[in-house]
GROMACS .gro file of C-alpha atoms in nm:
model
  406
    1MET     CA    1   7.898   8.017  12.097
    2PRO     CA    2   7.988   8.238  11.799
    3LYS     CA    3   7.864   8.592  11.775
    4THR     CA    4   7.590   8.667  11.528
    5SER     CA    5   7.696   8.988  11.351
    6SER     CA    6   7.958   9.034  11.081
    7VAL     CA    7   8.323   9.107  11.141
    8PHE     CA    8   8.458   9.099  10.786
    9GLY     CA    9   8.198   8.931  10.573
   10HIS     CA   10   7.914   9.148  10.467
   11GLY     CA   11   7.818   9.447  10.674
   12PHE     CA   12   7.873   9.820  10.647
   13SER     CA   13   7.877  10.049  10.947
   14GLY     CA   14   7.683  10.340  10.802
   15VAL     CA   15   7.372  10.486  10.956
   16ALA     CA   16   7.171  10.604  10.655
   17LYS     CA   17   6.989  10.383  10.409
   18LEU     CA   18   6.901  10.425  10.042
   19THR     CA   19   6.542  10.313  10.008
   20MET     CA   20   6.514  10.355   9.632
   21SER     CA   21   6.393  10.042   9.457
   22VAL     CA   22   6.398   9.943   9.094
   23PRO     CA   23   6.110   9.754   8.931
   24SER     CA   24   6.286   9.447   8.802
   25PRO     CA   25   6.204   9.208   8.518
   26SER     CA   26   6.196   8.926   8.770
   27GLY     CA   27   5.894   9.082   8.939
   28ILE     CA   28   6.060   9.194   9.262
   29ASP     CA   29   6.160   9.540   9.377
   30CYS     CA   30   6.534   9.520   9.409
   31ASP     CA   31   6.693   9.725   9.685
   32LEU     CA   32   6.978   9.882   9.491
   33CYS     CA   33   7.186   9.936   9.800
   34PHE     CA   34   7.303   9.572   9.812
   35GLN     CA   35   7.433   9.584  10.166
   36GLY     CA   36   7.181   9.849  10.262
   37GLU     CA   37   7.377  10.119  10.441
   38PHE     CA   38   7.561  10.431  10.333
   39LEU     CA   39   7.879  10.566  10.479
   40SER     CA   40   7.850  10.709  10.828
   41SER     CA   41   7.792  11.080  10.874
   42ALA     CA   42   8.129  11.106  11.045
   43TRP     CA   43   8.297  10.970  10.736
   44GLU     CA   44   8.102  11.211  10.513
   45ALA     CA   45   8.261  11.498  10.700
   46GLU     CA   46   8.616  11.388  10.617
   47LYS     CA   47   8.755  11.332  10.270
   48PRO     CA   48   8.958  11.008  10.270
   49HIS     CA   49   9.294  11.137  10.146
   50HIS     CA   50   9.494  11.033  10.453
   51PRO     CA   51   9.576  10.659  10.461
   52GLY     CA   52   9.476  10.637  10.826
   53LEU     CA   53   9.126  10.760  10.743
   54VAL     CA   54   9.098  10.506  10.463
   55VAL     CA   55   9.200  10.225  10.699
   56LYS     CA   56   8.934  10.332  10.951
   57ALA     CA   57   8.672  10.349  10.676
   58MET     CA   58   8.763  10.002  10.547
   59GLU     CA   59   8.747   9.860  10.899
   60GLY     CA   60   8.407  10.022  10.942
   61MET     CA   61   8.290   9.840  10.629
   62GLY     CA   62   8.397   9.499  10.754
   63ALA     CA   63   8.768   9.461  10.673
   64SER     CA   64   9.019   9.345  10.931
   65TRP     CA   65   9.297   9.586  11.026
   66THR     CA   66   9.545   9.401  10.803
   67MET     CA   67   9.304   9.382  10.510
   68ALA     CA   68   9.219   9.751  10.551
   69ASN     CA   69   9.586   9.848  10.542
   70LEU     CA   70   9.641   9.643  10.227
   71MET     CA   71   9.340   9.806  10.058
   72ALA     CA   72   9.447  10.156  10.167
   73GLU     CA   73   9.797  10.102  10.028
   74GLU     CA   74   9.654   9.973   9.701
   75ALA     CA   75   9.399  10.257   9.677
   76ALA     CA   76   9.676  10.515   9.695
   77GLY     CA   77   9.818  10.380   9.369
   78ILE     CA   78   9.493  10.373   9.169
   79ALA     CA   79   9.396  10.676   8.960
   80LEU     CA   80   9.057  10.546   8.852
   81ARG     CA   81   8.824  10.248   8.858
   82VAL     CA   82   8.586  10.206   8.564
   83PHE     CA   83   8.284   9.975   8.574
   84LEU     CA   84   8.121   9.902   8.239
   85LEU     CA   85   7.769   9.783   8.321
   86ASP     CA   86   7.583   9.559   8.078
   87ASN     CA   87   7.219   9.666   8.054
   88SER     CA   88   7.148   9.475   7.734
   89GLY     CA   89   6.811   9.305   7.683
   90SER     CA   90   6.936   8.967   7.801
   91THR     CA   91   6.997   9.101   8.152
   92GLN     CA   92   6.619   9.081   8.203
   93SER     CA   93   6.666   8.706   8.257
   94PRO     CA   94   6.548   8.612   8.607
   95ASP     CA   95   6.842   8.389   8.703
   96GLY     CA   96   7.044   8.644   8.900
   97HIS     CA   97   7.081   8.686   9.276
   98VAL     CA   98   7.118   8.976   9.516
   99LEU     CA   99   7.226   8.972   9.879
  100GLN     CA  100   6.976   9.126  10.118
  101SER     CA  101   6.910   9.150  10.489
  102ASP     CA  102   6.720   8.852  10.622
  103PRO     CA  103   6.365   8.978  10.689
  104HIS     CA  104   6.345   8.747  10.992
  105TYR     CA  105   6.684   8.835  11.141
  106GLN     CA  106   6.841   9.172  11.060
  107ALA     CA  107   7.198   9.069  11.147
  108SER     CA  108   7.186   8.793  10.887
  109ARG     CA  109   7.199   8.802  10.506
  110VAL     CA  110   7.030   8.591  10.240
  111LEU     CA  111   7.068   8.553   9.864
  112VAL     CA  112   6.736   8.614   9.692
  113PRO     CA  113   6.641   8.544   9.329
  114ALA     CA  114   6.648   8.846   9.100
  115SER     CA  115   6.714   8.943   8.740
  116ARG     CA  116   7.068   8.966   8.608
  117TRP     CA  117   7.023   9.343   8.589
  118ASP     CA  118   6.923   9.352   8.956
  119GLU     CA  119   7.247   9.170   9.034
  120ILE     CA  120   7.457   9.405   8.819
  121ALA     CA  121   7.291   9.716   8.966
  122ALA     CA  122   7.339   9.590   9.322
  123MET     CA  123   7.706   9.520   9.254
  124ALA     CA  124   7.750   9.871   9.110
  125LEU     CA  125   7.610  10.041   9.421
  126ASP     CA  126   7.811   9.818   9.650
  127GLN     CA  127   8.128   9.912   9.461
  128ALA     CA  128   8.031  10.280   9.469
  129GLU     CA  129   8.013  10.280   9.849
  130TRP     CA  130   8.333  10.078   9.887
  131ASN     CA  131   8.533  10.307   9.656
  132ALA     CA  132   8.387  10.619   9.814
  133ALA     CA  133   8.520  10.493  10.147
  134SER     CA  134   8.862  10.408  10.004
  135GLY     CA  135   8.892  10.741   9.825
  136VAL     CA  136   8.933  10.586   9.481
  137ARG     CA  137   8.764  10.782   9.204
  138CYS     CA  138   8.541  10.553   9.001
  139GLU     CA  139   8.305  10.569   8.705
  140PHE     CA  140   7.999  10.362   8.624
  141VAL     CA  141   7.931  10.351   8.251
  142LEU     CA  142   7.619  10.208   8.089
  143LEU     CA  143   7.671   9.968   7.801
  144ASN     CA  144   7.352  10.099   7.636
  145PRO     CA  145   7.330  10.465   7.742
  146PRO     CA  146   7.052  10.710   7.649
  147SER     CA  147   7.282  10.896   7.409
  148SER     CA  148   7.564  10.810   7.170
  149SER     CA  149   7.763  11.111   7.294
  150PRO     CA  150   7.878  11.035   7.652
  151GLN     CA  151   7.772  11.290   7.908
  152GLU     CA  152   7.840  11.263   8.279
  153GLY     CA  153   7.526  11.228   8.485
  154ARG     CA  154   7.323  11.102   8.192
  155ASP     CA  155   7.533  10.820   8.042
  156TYR     CA  156   7.778  10.758   8.326
  157VAL     CA  157   7.824  10.863   8.687
  158THR     CA  158   8.145  10.944   8.874
  159ILE     CA  159   8.194  10.872   9.243
  160ASP     CA  160   8.475  11.089   9.381
  161ALA     CA  161   8.522  11.136   9.757
  162ALA     CA  162   8.751  11.433   9.687
  163LEU     CA  163   8.442  11.627   9.575
  164GLY     CA  164   8.260  11.556   9.901
  165ASN     CA  165   7.902  11.435   9.963
  166THR     CA  166   7.949  11.084   9.832
  167LYS     CA  167   7.602  10.999   9.961
  168SER     CA  168   7.453  11.230   9.698
  169GLN     CA  169   7.681  11.085   9.430
  170VAL     CA  170   7.572  10.729   9.507
  171ALA     CA  171   7.209  10.841   9.498
  172GLN     CA  172   7.274  10.984   9.151
  173LEU     CA  173   7.409  10.646   9.042
  174ALA     CA  174   7.097  10.477   9.179
  175GLN     CA  175   6.884  10.711   8.967
  176LEU     CA  176   7.091  10.633   8.657
  177LEU     CA  177   7.040  10.260   8.710
  178LYS     CA  178   6.670  10.306   8.773
  179LYS     CA  179   6.615  10.509   8.454
  180ASN     CA  180   6.807  10.272   8.226
  181PRO     CA  181   6.663   9.920   8.252
  182PRO     CA  182   6.766   9.638   8.015
  183ARG     CA  183   6.747   9.708   7.644
  184GLY     CA  184   6.950   9.665   7.328
  185ALA     CA  185   7.243   9.448   7.227
  186THR     CA  186   7.589   9.390   7.378
  187PRO     CA  187   7.827   9.636   7.202
  188LEU     CA  188   8.118   9.579   7.440
  189ALA     CA  189   8.392   9.662   7.189
  190ALA     CA  190   8.233   9.990   7.078
  191ARG     CA  191   8.175  10.107   7.436
  192LEU     CA  192   8.525  10.009   7.548
  193ARG     CA  193   8.668  10.199   7.251
  194GLN     CA  194   8.463  10.503   7.353
  195ILE     CA  195   8.580  10.481   7.714
  196ALA     CA  196   8.944  10.453   7.605
  197ALA     CA  197   8.916  10.761   7.383
  198ARG     CA  198   8.788  10.967   7.677
  199LEU     CA  199   9.045  10.832   7.923
  200ARG     CA  200   9.332  10.926   7.691
  201ARG     CA  201   9.234  11.286   7.752
  202GLU     CA  202   9.157  11.256   8.121
  203VAL     CA  203   9.412  11.019   8.276
  204LYS     CA  204   9.765  11.154   8.271
  205ASP     CA  205  10.109  11.046   8.394
  206GLY     CA  206  10.044  10.674   8.356
  207GLY     CA  207   9.795  10.656   8.641
  208ARG     CA  208   9.669  10.305   8.708
  209ILE     CA  209   9.321  10.225   8.578
  210MET     CA  210   9.122   9.928   8.706
  211LEU     CA  211   8.862   9.824   8.447
  212SER     CA  212   8.572   9.594   8.539
  213VAL     CA  213   8.342   9.476   8.261
  214VAL     CA  214   8.022   9.339   8.413
  215THR     CA  215   7.831   9.142   8.151
  216ASP     CA  216   7.606   8.845   8.087
  217GLY     CA  217   7.665   8.799   7.716
  218ILE     CA  218   7.896   8.750   7.423
  219PRO     CA  219   7.983   9.077   7.244
  220THR     CA  220   7.772   9.191   6.951
  221SER     CA  221   7.869   9.436   6.678
  222HIS     CA  222   7.781   9.557   6.331
  223LEU     CA  223   8.112   9.403   6.226
  224HIS     CA  224   8.124   9.041   6.116
  225ASP     CA  225   8.341   8.911   6.402
  226ALA     CA  226   8.230   9.083   6.721
  227LYS     CA  227   8.421   8.838   6.941
  228SER     CA  228   8.755   8.917   6.779
  229GLU     CA  229   8.678   9.289   6.783
  230PHE     CA  230   8.627   9.285   7.160
  231MET     CA  231   8.945   9.085   7.215
  232GLN     CA  232   9.132   9.340   7.004
  233GLU     CA  233   8.993   9.627   7.213
  234LEU     CA  234   9.101   9.453   7.533
  235ARG     CA  235   9.455   9.415   7.394
  236LYS     CA  236   9.461   9.780   7.290
  237PHE     CA  237   9.335   9.899   7.629
  238ALA     CA  238   9.600   9.694   7.809
  239SER     CA  239   9.875   9.827   7.582
  240GLU     CA  240   9.774  10.193   7.613
  241PHE     CA  241   9.702  10.214   7.985
  242ASN     CA  242   9.860  10.104   8.310
  243THR     CA  243   9.572   9.873   8.386
  244PHE     CA  244   9.432   9.561   8.545
  245MET     CA  245   9.106   9.426   8.401
  246VAL     CA  246   8.825   9.213   8.540
  247ILE     CA  247   8.540   9.052   8.349
  248ARG     CA  248   8.266   8.983   8.600
  249LEU     CA  249   8.009   8.742   8.455
  250ALA     CA  250   7.641   8.769   8.547
  251THR     CA  251   7.544   8.440   8.384
  252ASP     CA  252   7.613   8.068   8.401
  253GLU     CA  253   7.544   8.002   8.030
  254ASN     CA  254   7.812   7.763   7.908
  255ASP     CA  255   7.884   7.933   7.575
  256VAL     CA  256   7.935   8.270   7.745
  257VAL     CA  257   8.153   8.129   8.023
  258ASP     CA  258   8.360   7.930   7.772
  259TYR     CA  259   8.416   8.237   7.552
  260TYR     CA  260   8.550   8.451   7.835
  261ASN     CA  261   8.759   8.169   7.975
  262ARG     CA  262   8.921   8.136   7.632
  263ILE     CA  263   9.006   8.506   7.641
  264ASP     CA  264   9.177   8.452   7.974
  265GLU     CA  265   9.371   8.154   7.838
  266GLU     CA  266   9.463   8.290   7.494
  267LEU     CA  267   9.543   8.655   7.568
  268GLU     CA  268   9.841   8.731   7.787
  269LEU     CA  269   9.672   9.022   7.958
  270PRO     CA  270   9.644   9.154   8.314
  271LEU     CA  271   9.296   9.004   8.334
  272ASP     CA  272   9.081   8.805   8.574
  273ILE     CA  273   8.749   8.634   8.493
  274LEU     CA  274   8.503   8.618   8.782
  275ASP     CA  275   8.171   8.446   8.838
  276ASP     CA  276   7.913   8.563   9.091
  277LEU     CA  277   7.960   8.513   9.465
  278ALA     CA  278   7.826   8.156   9.478
  279GLY     CA  279   8.002   8.053   9.157
  280GLU     CA  280   8.340   8.179   9.273
  281ALA     CA  281   8.295   8.016   9.613
  282LYS     CA  282   8.241   7.682   9.439
  283GLU     CA  283   8.551   7.732   9.223
  284LEU     CA  284   8.761   7.799   9.531
  285LYS     CA  285   8.631   7.483   9.694
  286ASP     CA  286   8.710   7.280   9.381
  287CYS     CA  287   9.068   7.417   9.390
  288GLY     CA  288   9.114   7.296   9.747
  289ASN     CA  289   9.056   7.636   9.909
  290GLY     CA  290   8.721   7.566  10.071
  291TRP     CA  291   8.855   7.604  10.425
  292PHE     CA  292   8.750   7.968  10.458
  293ALA     CA  293   8.417   8.137  10.396
  294TYR     CA  294   8.423   8.319  10.063
  295THR     CA  295   8.243   8.635  10.169
  296PRO     CA  296   8.094   8.937   9.991
  297LEU     CA  297   8.391   9.141  10.111
  298LEU     CA  298   8.643   8.912   9.939
  299HIS     CA  299   8.430   8.904   9.626
  300ARG     CA  300   8.394   9.283   9.627
  301ILE     CA  301   8.772   9.329   9.638
  302ARG     CA  302   8.820   9.093   9.343
  303GLU     CA  303   8.533   9.247   9.142
  304GLY     CA  304   8.697   9.588   9.153
  305GLY     CA  305   9.038   9.450   9.060
  306THR     CA  306   9.332   9.401   9.293
  307LEU     CA  307   9.705   9.364   9.240
  308ALA     CA  308   9.748   9.138   9.543
  309LYS     CA  309   9.865   8.811   9.389
  310LEU     CA  310   9.714   8.606   9.670
  311PHE     CA  311   9.361   8.690   9.552
  312ASP     CA  312   9.455   8.573   9.203
  313LEU     CA  313   9.560   8.233   9.336
  314LEU     CA  314   9.236   8.159   9.520
  315ASP     CA  315   9.063   7.998   9.221
  316GLU     CA  316   9.380   7.871   9.049
  317ARG     CA  317   9.536   7.619   9.289
  318ARG     CA  318   9.550   7.496   9.648
  319LEU     CA  319   9.722   7.751   9.872
  320GLN     CA  320  10.047   7.648  10.038
  321LEU     CA  321  10.135   7.699  10.404
  322PRO     CA  322  10.289   8.051  10.372
  323GLU     CA  323   9.993   8.161  10.159
  324ILE     CA  324   9.742   8.015  10.405
  325ALA     CA  325   9.912   8.210  10.683
  326GLN     CA  326   9.900   8.527  10.472
  327LEU     CA  327   9.530   8.488  10.401
  328LEU     CA  328   9.455   8.419  10.767
  329GLU     CA  329   9.638   8.741  10.854
  330LEU     CA  330   9.421   8.930  10.606
  331LEU     CA  331   9.111   8.788  10.767
  332PHE     CA  332   9.201   8.814  11.135
  333ARG     CA  333   9.523   8.997  11.223
  334GLY     CA  334   9.473   9.309  11.433
  335PRO     CA  335   9.709   9.600  11.505
  336GLU     CA  336   9.840   9.444  11.826
  337ASP     CA  337   9.895   9.097  11.681
  338PRO     CA  338  10.241   8.972  11.584
  339PRO     CA  339  10.285   8.805  11.244
  340PHE     CA  340  10.105   8.472  11.229
  341PRO     CA  341  10.325   8.161  11.264
  342ARG     CA  342  10.439   7.969  10.957
  343ASN     CA  343  10.439   7.641  11.148
  344ALA     CA  344  10.128   7.440  11.054
  345SER     CA  345  10.033   7.325  11.405
  346GLU     CA  346  10.088   7.666  11.564
  347LEU     CA  347   9.901   7.837  11.282
  348TYR     CA  348   9.603   7.604  11.320
  349THR     CA  349   9.584   7.664  11.696
  350LEU     CA  350   9.584   8.040  11.644
  351ALA     CA  351   9.332   8.023  11.358
  352GLU     CA  352   9.096   7.812  11.567
  353ALA     CA  353   9.101   8.067  11.848
  354LYS     CA  354   9.049   8.358  11.607
  355CYS     CA  355   8.764   8.177  11.436
  356TYR     CA  356   8.567   8.110  11.752
  357ALA     CA  357   8.622   8.468  11.871
  358SER     CA  358   8.486   8.610  11.546
  359ALA     CA  359   8.138   8.688  11.427
  360THR     CA  360   7.953   8.478  11.174
  361VAL     CA  361   7.976   8.583  10.810
  362PHE     CA  362   7.782   8.520  10.493
  363ASN     CA  363   7.938   8.217  10.326
  364GLY     CA  364   7.899   8.227   9.947
  365ARG     CA  365   7.936   7.852   9.906
  366CYS     CA  366   7.687   7.754  10.178
  367GLN     CA  367   7.470   8.061  10.104
  368ARG     CA  368   7.409   8.121  10.473
  369MET     CA  369   7.576   8.264  10.781
  370THR     CA  370   7.865   8.051  10.912
  371LEU     CA  371   8.184   8.081  11.109
  372PRO     CA  372   8.463   8.236  10.898
  373LEU     CA  373   8.660   7.910  10.885
  374ASP     CA  374   8.580   7.544  10.823
  375LEU     CA  375   8.830   7.411  11.075
  376LYS     CA  376   8.809   7.053  10.951
  377GLU     CA  377   8.901   7.168  10.599
  378LEU     CA  378   9.172   7.398  10.733
  379LYS     CA  379   9.331   7.109  10.919
  380LYS     CA  380   9.331   6.913  10.595
  381ALA     CA  381   9.479   7.206  10.400
  382LEU     CA  382   9.759   7.229  10.657
  383GLY     CA  383   9.828   6.854  10.641
  384LEU     CA  384   9.732   6.799  11.003
  385THR     CA  385   9.468   6.526  10.981
  386THR     CA  386   9.547   6.192  11.143
  387ALA     CA  387   9.567   6.017  10.807
  388GLN     CA  388   9.802   6.283  10.668
  389ARG     CA  389  10.029   6.260  10.972
  390ILE     CA  390  10.046   5.880  10.953
  391ARG     CA  391  10.132   5.900  10.585
  392LYS     CA  392  10.413   6.149  10.657
  393HIS     CA  393  10.556   5.924  10.930
  394VAL     CA  394  10.543   5.620  10.701
  395LEU     CA  395  10.713   5.804  10.415
  396ARG     CA  396  10.978   5.941  10.649
  397ALA     CA  397  11.046   5.593  10.786
  398LEU     CA  398  11.069   5.445  10.436
  399CYS     CA  399  11.297   5.725  10.325
  400CYS     CA  400  11.532   5.672  10.618
  401SER     CA  401  11.545   5.295  10.556
  402GLY     CA  402  11.600   5.335  10.185
  403ASN     CA  403  11.291   5.124  10.112
  404LEU     CA  404  11.083   5.375   9.925
  405PRO     CA  405  10.838   5.206   9.687
  406PRO     CA  406  10.921   5.234   9.317
   0.00000   0.00000   0.00000
């Protein structure tokens, strides 16, 4: 029987809990902590500058040893993460979702209906805790702040483990989100321009900046063509900074999704367009990569921006054998494990054993706790089903006889 607590899918290991709630337009009190726990007190005592400490922190928050090492290596090369949070009036719409502890079973998680702003706020606090653990300095900037002149603590909040007491910093972010509910338009271009002007002064020596724009709407502006203005600002940001950008959508509205997908297709930029957890899980399945559970951890990594090409491929095409092995290593490989085999049959046997030895995780596609792998789908992805094997034997026989069909 599988275990019933998370290994890499959803849980944090902290011992304190933020109990602040935000009255939401959808009529529920949204727990802004998303996963619920803060970093452990032991972690608070040590600033995560040493890679080994970062690896331990990432493992404590659900990552495998291999995944934690990849994230620690990547974190060392990132100067800053910036999250631009859309709190425009449309984020009051009650078609969002947040992940919460199951009230009937604490070790489990459930997606509950919420407003789009609830979803955006929950994502922000989740990212704050994750980046505090990895030691990456990050900023959370309101799209519609209280003032037109940006001031830290009032219009944006910085999470920086190097300053210590990240628990207090995350609490400050929670207060910012609570005090600034949905209002106003969607001036994405103007706010991005403002962020860029400040970063030119603050980020030196070509440090890498990961920019995540979390929005539910098409840009608005006092200019005639707000859409083109935002695209121009994205181009300018990419040309001026060493950056990777993510646009994380908090809506399923077709016109909005189509607009941002066109940006991704038309602009040759270091850019990824992401849906919410369930939406991305469906996209992966449609691409032929439904053999693993798309978990909050995987989504969190992609929301904050990553340079690991494998994550980029997940919603683009079916993974090939070497890539499947690489992803399985990220999910399961421990410090004592040798590299996973690149032979399909051997890899499947190992993956099956790892799967049954692992805890259940929250599966974004099924929206419930499952084993980390769908072994039937994995066998198909590796070409190991009976039908696939028969087809290979037939083709090989035809090839050898020279009787291949036209």
